[in-house]
Amino acid sequence: MTNEATTRELLSSIQKETLDYFIKEANEGNGLIRDKTREDWPCSIAAVGMALSCYPIGVERSFMTRSAAAKRTLATLRFFYNSSQSAAPDATGYKGFYYHFLDMQTGQRAWQSELSTIDTALLLAGMLAAAVYFDGNSSDEREIRALAGALYARVDWPWSLNGGETVSHGWKSESGFLPDTWQGYSEALILYALGLGSPTNSLTAGNYQAWASTYKWKKIYDYEYLYAGPLFIHQLSHVWIDFREIQDQFMRERGIDYFENSRRATHVQQQYAIRNPLGFAGYDELCWGITASDGPGPSTKTIDGIEREFNNYFARGVPYGPDDGTIAPWAVVASLPFAPEIVLPTIEHFNRLRLREANPYGFKATFNQTFPLEDGRHGWVSPWHYGLNEGPVVLMIENYLTGFVWSLMKGSPHLVSGLRRAGFAKGWLG
């Protein structure tokens, strides 16, 4: 067996194990996907978007049949199409957007969560992926396309501006719009592309430019790039969009594209771990990957004479922090297309650490080798898997191996239109 064959076998096994999350942590009746593997935990609409994007890969990889994937997809789209859209506090959504967390059984708003613009965008990306993939003439596949188109068209994107120039993070029935809007480079790249591509109530090129004007270009470890600290920001939009050789005005002025930007951000992550300025256990060229993730806190512990503060779920980032020694293997896998030369050895290292051992869905979300356990051993591992983490693993492994998801989404006229309206040109956009 060649090294390449061994690598593909490893990636395939990780991909299959991870995709099982969306098969098993689901309500087959309504298509909702659990946010994380904790009993009685609600659905995350972003995880649903990931599931809808992963089912076609399951079919192509023979992990599931096309009919089974279509059945799950159709149940999901029917639920969202028929769910309550109103200003009522227990609705599923409003103005075409959806609440971040939903009850797994009823589909009603959970935890008094916000009507989330970004999580709705990730859900819509999955719906559009399904609309392109299920292109057959059966009644189920025709209905998938019709429902996905209708759900996308009914989103009122201008409403999400709340009278301003940039999109709000969200809205609550009790208090109205959240105070924050999307500022600075973030995962909202997919949000703006979809908002601009709407055939009904779209954002404008001016809204996109207003957002891009808040970007921060920095030089870190000899890498100049569009800065964002958490690694997931440099990945999520790339799950669906092939940014190679296409540029908006911001990137044209700097002579690179967003794909190259993510490559540089990935190398910055490794360089930070090599330098390890805060002296955390395990960090080196094979152990890196800091992002928004679960953690061992909240707690403060004195370790080897150093008082360290540990967080639970938190937006960790480099090089400016926060950093508490927590590493996210999924975030490394999701950078596979950008920098396989450093990602593949790190995946193999995580595999040697047995971070998949006795886990049903591939790598556990995070681990922290600095955090001491009660029995005196060092090394905390998250007890959970998260749907939002599982999706990028399946999807970016596939993009690395075959480019399948990228090719699929190039067939979405709405996404292509949104990119062009944002000013993207050249490359595959022509």
Tab-separated table of C-alpha atoms in Angstrom:
chain	number	residue	atom	x	y	z
A	1	MET	CA	0.000	0.000	0.000
A	2	THR	CA	1.394	3.385	-0.974
A	3	ASN	CA	1.589	6.320	1.384
A	4	GLU	CA	-1.046	8.073	-0.719
A	5	ALA	CA	-3.348	5.076	-0.428
A	6	THR	CA	-2.803	4.957	3.341
A	7	THR	CA	-3.637	8.652	3.602
A	8	ARG	CA	-6.809	8.264	1.556
A	9	GLU	CA	-7.856	5.308	3.667
A	10	LEU	CA	-7.381	7.361	6.855
A	11	LEU	CA	-9.308	10.319	5.462
A	12	SER	CA	-12.095	8.080	4.203
A	13	SER	CA	-12.500	6.398	7.583
A	14	ILE	CA	-12.597	9.775	9.369
A	15	GLN	CA	-15.108	11.045	6.846
A	16	LYS	CA	-17.432	8.064	7.211
A	17	GLU	CA	-17.317	8.099	11.017
A	18	THR	CA	-18.004	11.828	11.069
A	19	LEU	CA	-20.890	11.688	8.607
A	20	ASP	CA	-22.579	9.179	10.910
A	21	TYR	CA	-23.292	12.102	13.249
A	22	PHE	CA	-25.881	13.423	10.807
A	23	ILE	CA	-27.414	9.983	10.362
A	24	LYS	CA	-27.758	9.145	14.051
A	25	GLU	CA	-28.117	12.510	15.840
A	26	ALA	CA	-31.207	13.343	13.800
A	27	ASN	CA	-34.961	13.346	14.047
A	28	GLU	CA	-35.836	11.544	10.823
A	29	GLY	CA	-39.401	12.826	10.980
A	30	ASN	CA	-38.485	16.506	10.622
A	31	GLY	CA	-34.809	16.377	9.612
A	32	LEU	CA	-33.578	18.342	12.628
A	33	ILE	CA	-30.007	17.670	13.772
A	34	ARG	CA	-28.863	17.816	17.378
A	35	ASP	CA	-26.406	20.600	18.182
A	36	LYS	CA	-24.215	18.298	20.268
A	37	THR	CA	-24.214	14.775	21.664
A	38	ARG	CA	-25.739	15.637	25.009
A	39	GLU	CA	-29.018	14.138	26.135
A	40	ASP	CA	-32.059	16.380	25.603
A	41	TRP	CA	-29.968	18.917	23.675
A	42	PRO	CA	-31.750	20.999	20.991
A	43	CYS	CA	-31.226	21.249	17.262
A	44	SER	CA	-28.781	23.709	15.718
A	45	ILE	CA	-30.009	25.039	12.374
A	46	ALA	CA	-26.381	25.373	11.238
A	47	ALA	CA	-25.939	21.642	11.863
A	48	VAL	CA	-29.000	21.036	9.670
A	49	GLY	CA	-27.328	22.998	6.873
A	50	MET	CA	-24.228	20.854	7.306
A	51	ALA	CA	-26.315	17.684	7.146
A	52	LEU	CA	-28.050	18.730	3.932
A	53	SER	CA	-24.618	19.396	2.407
A	54	CYS	CA	-23.189	16.093	3.635
A	55	TYR	CA	-25.950	13.784	2.387
A	56	PRO	CA	-24.829	14.080	-1.273
A	57	ILE	CA	-21.320	13.057	-0.194
A	58	GLY	CA	-22.841	10.108	1.634
A	59	VAL	CA	-24.452	9.047	-1.630
A	60	GLU	CA	-21.338	9.577	-3.753
A	61	ARG	CA	-19.210	7.653	-1.234
A	62	SER	CA	-21.798	4.850	-0.954
A	63	PHE	CA	-22.293	5.574	2.746
A	64	MET	CA	-26.057	5.900	2.105
A	65	THR	CA	-28.439	5.393	-0.801
A	66	ARG	CA	-29.719	8.245	-2.936
A	67	SER	CA	-33.304	7.441	-1.966
A	68	ALA	CA	-32.456	7.540	1.759
A	69	ALA	CA	-30.643	10.859	1.331
A	70	ALA	CA	-33.546	12.302	-0.660
A	71	LYS	CA	-36.028	11.140	1.989
A	72	ARG	CA	-34.095	12.856	4.785
A	73	THR	CA	-33.609	15.989	2.717
A	74	LEU	CA	-37.268	16.212	1.783
A	75	ALA	CA	-38.391	15.740	5.411
A	76	THR	CA	-36.105	18.607	6.399
A	77	LEU	CA	-37.294	21.003	3.712
A	78	ARG	CA	-40.953	20.192	4.311
A	79	PHE	CA	-40.527	20.915	8.001
A	80	PHE	CA	-38.943	24.330	7.457
A	81	TYR	CA	-41.415	25.251	4.724
A	82	ASN	CA	-44.418	24.437	6.907
A	83	SER	CA	-42.986	25.654	10.234
A	84	SER	CA	-44.333	28.713	12.024
A	85	GLN	CA	-42.965	31.980	10.613
A	86	SER	CA	-44.117	34.804	12.878
A	87	ALA	CA	-43.066	37.247	15.584
A	88	ALA	CA	-44.425	34.885	18.256
A	89	PRO	CA	-41.767	33.920	20.850
A	90	ASP	CA	-42.286	30.190	20.244
A	91	ALA	CA	-42.201	30.287	16.435
A	92	THR	CA	-39.574	28.490	14.371
A	93	GLY	CA	-38.592	31.584	12.424
A	94	TYR	CA	-39.547	35.019	11.137
A	95	LYS	CA	-39.034	36.945	7.900
A	96	GLY	CA	-37.551	33.796	6.344
A	97	PHE	CA	-34.837	33.551	9.021
A	98	TYR	CA	-34.744	30.890	11.752
A	99	TYR	CA	-33.937	30.701	15.418
A	100	HIS	CA	-30.460	29.425	16.209
A	101	PHE	CA	-31.692	26.533	18.372
A	102	LEU	CA	-34.917	24.562	17.922
A	103	ASP	CA	-36.611	21.865	19.952
A	104	MET	CA	-35.721	18.528	18.370
A	105	GLN	CA	-39.317	17.280	18.445
A	106	THR	CA	-41.577	20.306	17.963
A	107	GLY	CA	-39.168	22.490	15.987
A	108	GLN	CA	-40.118	25.495	18.087
A	109	ARG	CA	-37.567	28.043	19.303
A	110	ALA	CA	-35.371	26.702	22.129
A	111	TRP	CA	-33.534	28.516	24.954
A	112	GLN	CA	-34.939	31.919	23.967
A	113	SER	CA	-32.225	31.893	21.308
A	114	GLU	CA	-31.813	34.601	18.700
A	115	LEU	CA	-33.143	34.598	15.173
A	116	SER	CA	-29.660	34.046	13.717
A	117	THR	CA	-28.626	35.545	10.399
A	118	ILE	CA	-25.399	33.553	10.058
A	119	ASP	CA	-26.879	30.237	11.127
A	120	THR	CA	-29.761	30.780	8.723
A	121	ALA	CA	-27.185	31.398	5.980
A	122	LEU	CA	-25.466	28.075	6.745
A	123	LEU	CA	-28.856	26.357	6.674
A	124	LEU	CA	-29.665	27.953	3.308
A	125	ALA	CA	-26.291	26.902	1.898
A	126	GLY	CA	-27.230	23.309	2.652
A	127	MET	CA	-30.640	23.770	1.061
A	128	LEU	CA	-29.102	25.168	-2.128
A	129	ALA	CA	-26.587	22.304	-2.213
A	130	ALA	CA	-29.495	19.862	-2.050
A	131	ALA	CA	-31.332	21.729	-4.819
A	132	VAL	CA	-28.362	21.349	-7.156
A	133	TYR	CA	-27.583	17.734	-6.268
A	134	PHE	CA	-31.076	16.277	-6.450
A	135	ASP	CA	-31.611	17.006	-10.125
A	136	GLY	CA	-33.682	13.957	-11.028
A	137	ASN	CA	-37.237	13.758	-12.365
A	138	SER	CA	-38.772	11.794	-9.488
A	139	SER	CA	-41.502	13.571	-7.525
A	140	ASP	CA	-39.300	13.684	-4.416
A	141	GLU	CA	-36.356	15.304	-6.186
A	142	ARG	CA	-38.581	17.801	-7.968
A	143	GLU	CA	-40.135	18.730	-4.631
A	144	ILE	CA	-36.687	19.156	-3.059
A	145	ARG	CA	-35.767	21.709	-5.708
A	146	ALA	CA	-39.078	23.547	-5.415
A	147	LEU	CA	-39.001	23.760	-1.623
A	148	ALA	CA	-35.337	24.820	-1.472
A	149	GLY	CA	-36.028	27.600	-3.973
A	150	ALA	CA	-39.107	28.782	-2.084
A	151	LEU	CA	-37.339	28.780	1.285
A	152	TYR	CA	-34.428	30.771	-0.093
A	153	ALA	CA	-36.692	33.250	-1.876
A	154	ARG	CA	-38.760	34.115	1.203
A	155	VAL	CA	-35.813	35.410	3.263
A	156	ASP	CA	-36.179	39.167	3.789
A	157	TRP	CA	-32.525	40.197	3.674
A	158	PRO	CA	-33.099	44.001	3.727
A	159	TRP	CA	-35.047	43.589	6.987
A	160	SER	CA	-31.897	42.134	8.608
A	161	LEU	CA	-30.096	45.453	8.032
A	162	ASN	CA	-32.339	47.127	10.623
A	163	GLY	CA	-32.086	50.367	8.654
A	164	GLY	CA	-28.261	50.278	8.578
A	165	GLU	CA	-25.642	49.267	6.030
A	166	THR	CA	-24.433	45.969	7.504
A	167	VAL	CA	-26.424	42.883	8.494
A	168	SER	CA	-27.413	42.397	12.124
A	169	HIS	CA	-26.226	39.336	14.024
A	170	GLY	CA	-29.837	38.550	14.862
A	171	TRP	CA	-33.191	39.431	16.360
A	172	LYS	CA	-35.344	38.405	19.328
A	173	SER	CA	-39.083	38.615	19.582
A	174	GLU	CA	-38.804	40.086	23.088
A	175	SER	CA	-36.289	42.853	22.402
A	176	GLY	CA	-35.837	43.291	18.652
A	177	PHE	CA	-32.487	43.411	16.857
A	178	LEU	CA	-29.256	42.491	18.647
A	179	PRO	CA	-26.893	45.446	19.070
A	180	ASP	CA	-24.074	43.964	16.975
A	181	THR	CA	-23.818	43.872	13.186
A	182	TRP	CA	-21.278	41.973	11.100
A	183	GLN	CA	-18.029	43.943	11.400
A	184	GLY	CA	-14.575	42.711	10.405
A	185	TYR	CA	-13.695	39.669	8.324
A	186	SER	CA	-15.725	36.670	9.427
A	187	GLU	CA	-17.726	33.642	8.350
A	188	ALA	CA	-20.335	36.143	7.112
A	189	LEU	CA	-18.782	35.921	3.638
A	190	ILE	CA	-21.259	33.134	2.817
A	191	LEU	CA	-24.066	35.205	4.354
A	192	TYR	CA	-23.409	38.203	2.119
A	193	ALA	CA	-23.010	36.035	-0.982
A	194	LEU	CA	-26.394	34.421	-0.368
A	195	GLY	CA	-28.018	37.716	0.599
A	196	LEU	CA	-26.811	39.334	-2.610
A	197	GLY	CA	-27.996	36.415	-4.736
A	198	SER	CA	-31.611	36.464	-3.599
A	199	PRO	CA	-34.116	36.662	-6.499
A	200	THR	CA	-36.645	38.483	-4.299
A	201	ASN	CA	-35.417	40.544	-1.318
A	202	SER	CA	-31.675	40.948	-1.766
A	203	LEU	CA	-28.844	42.854	-0.176
A	204	THR	CA	-26.960	45.367	-2.317
A	205	ALA	CA	-23.362	45.661	-3.451
A	206	GLY	CA	-23.181	48.684	-1.154
A	207	ASN	CA	-24.013	46.495	1.847
A	208	TYR	CA	-21.167	44.164	0.929
A	209	GLN	CA	-18.738	47.055	0.485
A	210	ALA	CA	-19.781	48.521	3.834
A	211	TRP	CA	-18.921	45.211	5.489
A	212	ALA	CA	-15.611	44.786	3.614
A	213	SER	CA	-14.578	48.308	4.657
A	214	THR	CA	-14.247	46.988	8.227
A	215	TYR	CA	-11.622	44.361	7.308
A	216	LYS	CA	-8.191	44.372	9.003
A	217	TRP	CA	-5.092	43.450	6.980
A	218	LYS	CA	-2.172	42.404	9.187
A	219	LYS	CA	1.333	40.978	9.041
A	220	ILE	CA	1.967	38.134	11.489
A	221	TYR	CA	5.027	35.851	11.431
A	222	ASP	CA	5.976	37.226	7.993
A	223	TYR	CA	2.513	36.353	6.608
A	224	GLU	CA	0.408	39.236	5.335
A	225	TYR	CA	-3.279	38.349	5.319
A	226	LEU	CA	-6.829	39.402	6.063
A	227	TYR	CA	-6.890	38.821	9.778
A	228	ALA	CA	-9.290	36.838	11.937
A	229	GLY	CA	-8.123	35.002	15.063
A	230	PRO	CA	-10.301	31.840	15.200
A	231	LEU	CA	-9.472	29.319	12.485
A	232	PHE	CA	-13.108	28.524	11.632
A	233	ILE	CA	-13.594	32.008	10.180
A	234	HIS	CA	-11.097	31.137	7.448
A	235	GLN	CA	-12.976	27.909	6.640
A	236	LEU	CA	-16.770	28.026	6.895
A	237	SER	CA	-17.556	30.002	3.737
A	238	HIS	CA	-14.969	27.911	1.871
A	239	VAL	CA	-16.940	24.757	2.615
A	240	TRP	CA	-19.324	25.745	-0.209
A	241	ILE	CA	-17.410	28.314	-2.261
A	242	ASP	CA	-14.267	27.653	-4.316
A	243	PHE	CA	-12.398	30.932	-3.840
A	244	ARG	CA	-9.379	29.870	-5.879
A	245	GLU	CA	-8.505	32.567	-8.425
A	246	ILE	CA	-11.676	34.601	-7.936
A	247	GLN	CA	-11.330	38.015	-6.316
A	248	ASP	CA	-13.466	40.837	-5.008
A	249	GLN	CA	-12.185	44.403	-4.942
A	250	PHE	CA	-10.468	43.955	-1.573
A	251	MET	CA	-8.461	40.948	-2.746
A	252	ARG	CA	-7.729	42.387	-6.197
A	253	GLU	CA	-6.028	45.328	-4.513
A	254	ARG	CA	-3.809	42.934	-2.531
A	255	GLY	CA	-3.025	40.486	-5.315
A	256	ILE	CA	-4.291	37.307	-3.643
A	257	ASP	CA	-7.620	35.493	-3.211
A	258	TYR	CA	-9.516	34.252	-0.154
A	259	PHE	CA	-8.205	30.722	-0.648
A	260	GLU	CA	-4.603	31.948	-0.417
A	261	ASN	CA	-5.645	34.044	2.562
A	262	SER	CA	-6.883	30.923	4.347
A	263	ARG	CA	-3.654	29.111	3.477
A	264	ARG	CA	-1.683	31.873	5.185
A	265	ALA	CA	-4.005	31.864	8.203
A	266	THR	CA	-3.484	28.099	8.518
A	267	HIS	CA	0.294	28.520	8.538
A	268	VAL	CA	0.009	31.294	11.129
A	269	GLN	CA	-1.791	28.806	13.370
A	270	GLN	CA	1.059	26.328	13.094
A	271	GLN	CA	3.694	28.998	13.635
A	272	TYR	CA	1.916	30.180	16.768
A	273	ALA	CA	1.989	26.637	18.165
A	274	ILE	CA	5.686	26.275	17.343
A	275	ARG	CA	6.444	29.524	19.182
A	276	ASN	CA	4.018	28.606	21.987
A	277	PRO	CA	4.317	31.983	23.745
A	278	LEU	CA	2.177	30.938	26.712
A	279	GLY	CA	3.937	27.622	27.256
A	280	PHE	CA	1.027	25.205	26.901
A	281	ALA	CA	1.644	21.449	26.946
A	282	GLY	CA	1.751	19.644	23.615
A	283	TYR	CA	1.962	22.628	21.261
A	284	ASP	CA	4.394	22.098	18.376
A	285	GLU	CA	4.464	21.811	14.585
A	286	LEU	CA	2.205	18.734	14.786
A	287	CYS	CA	-0.195	20.021	17.440
A	288	TRP	CA	-2.106	23.192	16.582
A	289	GLY	CA	-5.597	24.356	15.666
A	290	ILE	CA	-7.215	27.074	17.777
A	291	THR	CA	-10.743	28.217	17.097
A	292	ALA	CA	-14.176	28.775	18.617
A	293	SER	CA	-14.603	25.554	20.532
A	294	ASP	CA	-15.497	23.644	23.674
A	295	GLY	CA	-13.046	23.748	26.581
A	296	PRO	CA	-12.378	22.317	30.078
A	297	GLY	CA	-13.495	25.404	32.043
A	298	PRO	CA	-14.679	27.598	33.439
A	299	SER	CA	-12.025	27.259	36.125
A	300	THR	CA	-8.731	28.692	37.334
A	301	LYS	CA	-5.877	26.385	38.259
A	302	THR	CA	-2.241	26.868	39.267
A	303	ILE	CA	-0.078	24.542	37.172
A	304	ASP	CA	3.699	24.423	37.624
A	305	GLY	CA	3.521	27.727	39.449
A	306	ILE	CA	1.491	29.465	36.726
A	307	GLU	CA	-2.098	30.511	37.341
A	308	ARG	CA	-4.115	29.584	34.274
A	309	GLU	CA	-7.696	30.400	33.415
A	310	PHE	CA	-9.624	27.807	31.424
A	311	ASN	CA	-12.815	28.525	29.508
A	312	ASN	CA	-15.686	26.361	28.296
A	313	TYR	CA	-17.158	27.120	24.856
A	314	PHE	CA	-15.261	30.206	23.692
A	315	ALA	CA	-14.003	31.972	20.566
A	316	ARG	CA	-10.302	31.175	20.896
A	317	GLY	CA	-7.848	32.659	18.385
A	318	VAL	CA	-4.230	33.377	17.470
A	319	PRO	CA	-1.918	35.104	17.957
A	320	TYR	CA	-3.677	37.542	20.289
A	321	GLY	CA	-5.822	35.011	22.109
A	322	PRO	CA	-7.747	34.050	23.982
A	323	ASP	CA	-5.832	30.809	24.323
A	324	ASP	CA	-6.051	28.350	27.200
A	325	GLY	CA	-4.272	25.368	25.676
A	326	THR	CA	-7.332	23.918	23.955
A	327	ILE	CA	-6.819	22.354	20.510
A	328	ALA	CA	-9.606	21.511	18.051
A	329	PRO	CA	-8.737	18.618	15.689
A	330	TRP	CA	-11.786	19.266	13.474
A	331	ALA	CA	-10.509	22.771	12.709
A	332	VAL	CA	-7.235	21.327	11.451
A	333	VAL	CA	-9.023	18.832	9.186
A	334	ALA	CA	-11.152	21.673	7.791
A	335	SER	CA	-7.958	23.399	6.597
A	336	LEU	CA	-6.944	20.363	4.547
A	337	PRO	CA	-7.549	21.922	1.104
A	338	PHE	CA	-5.504	25.016	1.975
A	339	ALA	CA	-2.314	23.486	3.366
A	340	PRO	CA	-2.215	19.679	3.115
A	341	GLU	CA	1.554	19.709	3.629
A	342	ILE	CA	1.094	20.701	7.279
A	343	VAL	CA	-2.442	19.421	7.877
A	344	LEU	CA	-1.914	15.765	6.938
A	345	PRO	CA	0.988	15.211	9.378
A	346	THR	CA	-1.092	16.829	12.131
A	347	ILE	CA	-4.108	14.614	11.378
A	348	GLU	CA	-1.812	11.597	11.647
A	349	HIS	CA	-0.461	12.953	14.969
A	350	PHE	CA	-3.986	13.386	16.366
A	351	ASN	CA	-4.773	9.857	15.225
A	352	ARG	CA	-1.741	8.561	17.149
A	353	LEU	CA	-3.064	10.386	20.232
A	354	ARG	CA	-6.129	8.122	19.936
A	355	LEU	CA	-8.527	11.046	19.735
A	356	ARG	CA	-10.879	8.859	17.651
A	357	GLU	CA	-10.649	5.869	19.937
A	358	ALA	CA	-14.026	4.750	21.308
A	359	ASN	CA	-15.663	7.807	19.746
A	360	PRO	CA	-18.678	7.232	17.507
A	361	TYR	CA	-18.132	10.211	15.193
A	362	GLY	CA	-14.424	10.610	14.469
A	363	PHE	CA	-12.284	13.066	16.408
A	364	LYS	CA	-13.729	14.511	19.607
A	365	ALA	CA	-14.312	18.257	19.444
A	366	THR	CA	-11.313	19.428	21.485
A	367	PHE	CA	-8.587	18.404	23.896
A	368	ASN	CA	-6.283	20.207	26.327
A	369	GLN	CA	-3.023	18.603	27.443
A	370	THR	CA	-2.304	21.324	30.011
A	371	PHE	CA	-5.516	20.893	32.006
A	372	PRO	CA	-4.971	18.395	34.879
A	373	LEU	CA	-7.602	15.778	35.577
A	374	GLU	CA	-8.638	14.842	39.112
A	375	ASP	CA	-6.656	11.597	39.118
A	376	GLY	CA	-3.452	13.546	38.495
A	377	ARG	CA	-3.191	12.798	34.788
A	378	HIS	CA	-2.742	15.655	32.354
A	379	GLY	CA	-5.018	15.888	29.409
A	380	TRP	CA	-8.682	16.801	29.116
A	381	VAL	CA	-10.747	15.608	26.135
A	382	SER	CA	-14.188	17.024	25.405
A	383	PRO	CA	-16.953	14.506	26.105
A	384	TRP	CA	-18.999	15.873	23.198
A	385	HIS	CA	-19.262	15.980	19.446
A	386	TYR	CA	-20.825	19.064	17.801
A	387	GLY	CA	-22.738	19.116	14.530
A	388	LEU	CA	-21.201	22.435	13.499
A	389	ASN	CA	-17.748	20.835	13.840
A	390	GLU	CA	-18.604	17.558	12.144
A	391	GLY	CA	-19.845	19.092	8.901
A	392	PRO	CA	-16.650	20.865	7.836
A	393	VAL	CA	-14.678	17.651	8.418
A	394	VAL	CA	-16.828	15.675	5.970
A	395	LEU	CA	-17.106	18.508	3.451
A	396	MET	CA	-13.514	19.722	3.408
A	397	ILE	CA	-12.081	16.214	3.187
A	398	GLU	CA	-14.239	15.837	0.085
A	399	ASN	CA	-13.154	19.179	-1.343
A	400	TYR	CA	-9.535	18.160	-0.825
A	401	LEU	CA	-9.976	14.761	-2.451
A	402	THR	CA	-12.333	15.599	-5.327
A	403	GLY	CA	-13.559	19.217	-5.148
A	404	PHE	CA	-17.078	17.777	-5.196
A	405	VAL	CA	-18.855	20.352	-3.014
A	406	TRP	CA	-17.198	23.257	-4.815
A	407	SER	CA	-18.184	21.841	-8.190
A	408	LEU	CA	-21.728	21.252	-6.961
A	409	MET	CA	-22.174	24.819	-5.731
A	410	LYS	CA	-20.891	26.286	-8.983
A	411	GLY	CA	-24.167	24.962	-10.328
A	412	SER	CA	-26.205	27.151	-7.964
A	413	PRO	CA	-27.273	30.216	-9.972
A	414	HIS	CA	-28.173	32.140	-6.828
A	415	LEU	CA	-24.754	31.696	-5.245
A	416	VAL	CA	-22.987	32.553	-8.511
A	417	SER	CA	-25.150	35.662	-8.889
A	418	GLY	CA	-24.394	36.713	-5.313
A	419	LEU	CA	-20.652	36.407	-5.837
A	420	ARG	CA	-20.813	38.464	-9.014
A	421	ARG	CA	-22.905	41.156	-7.334
A	422	ALA	CA	-20.284	41.284	-4.558
A	423	GLY	CA	-17.710	42.117	-7.236
A	424	PHE	CA	-16.039	38.715	-7.607
A	425	ALA	CA	-14.583	38.042	-11.026
A	426	LYS	CA	-11.957	36.030	-12.936
A	427	GLY	CA	-11.196	32.345	-12.394
A	428	TRP	CA	-14.181	30.050	-12.760
A	429	LEU	CA	-16.560	33.034	-12.700
A	430	GLY	CA	-15.115	34.134	-16.036
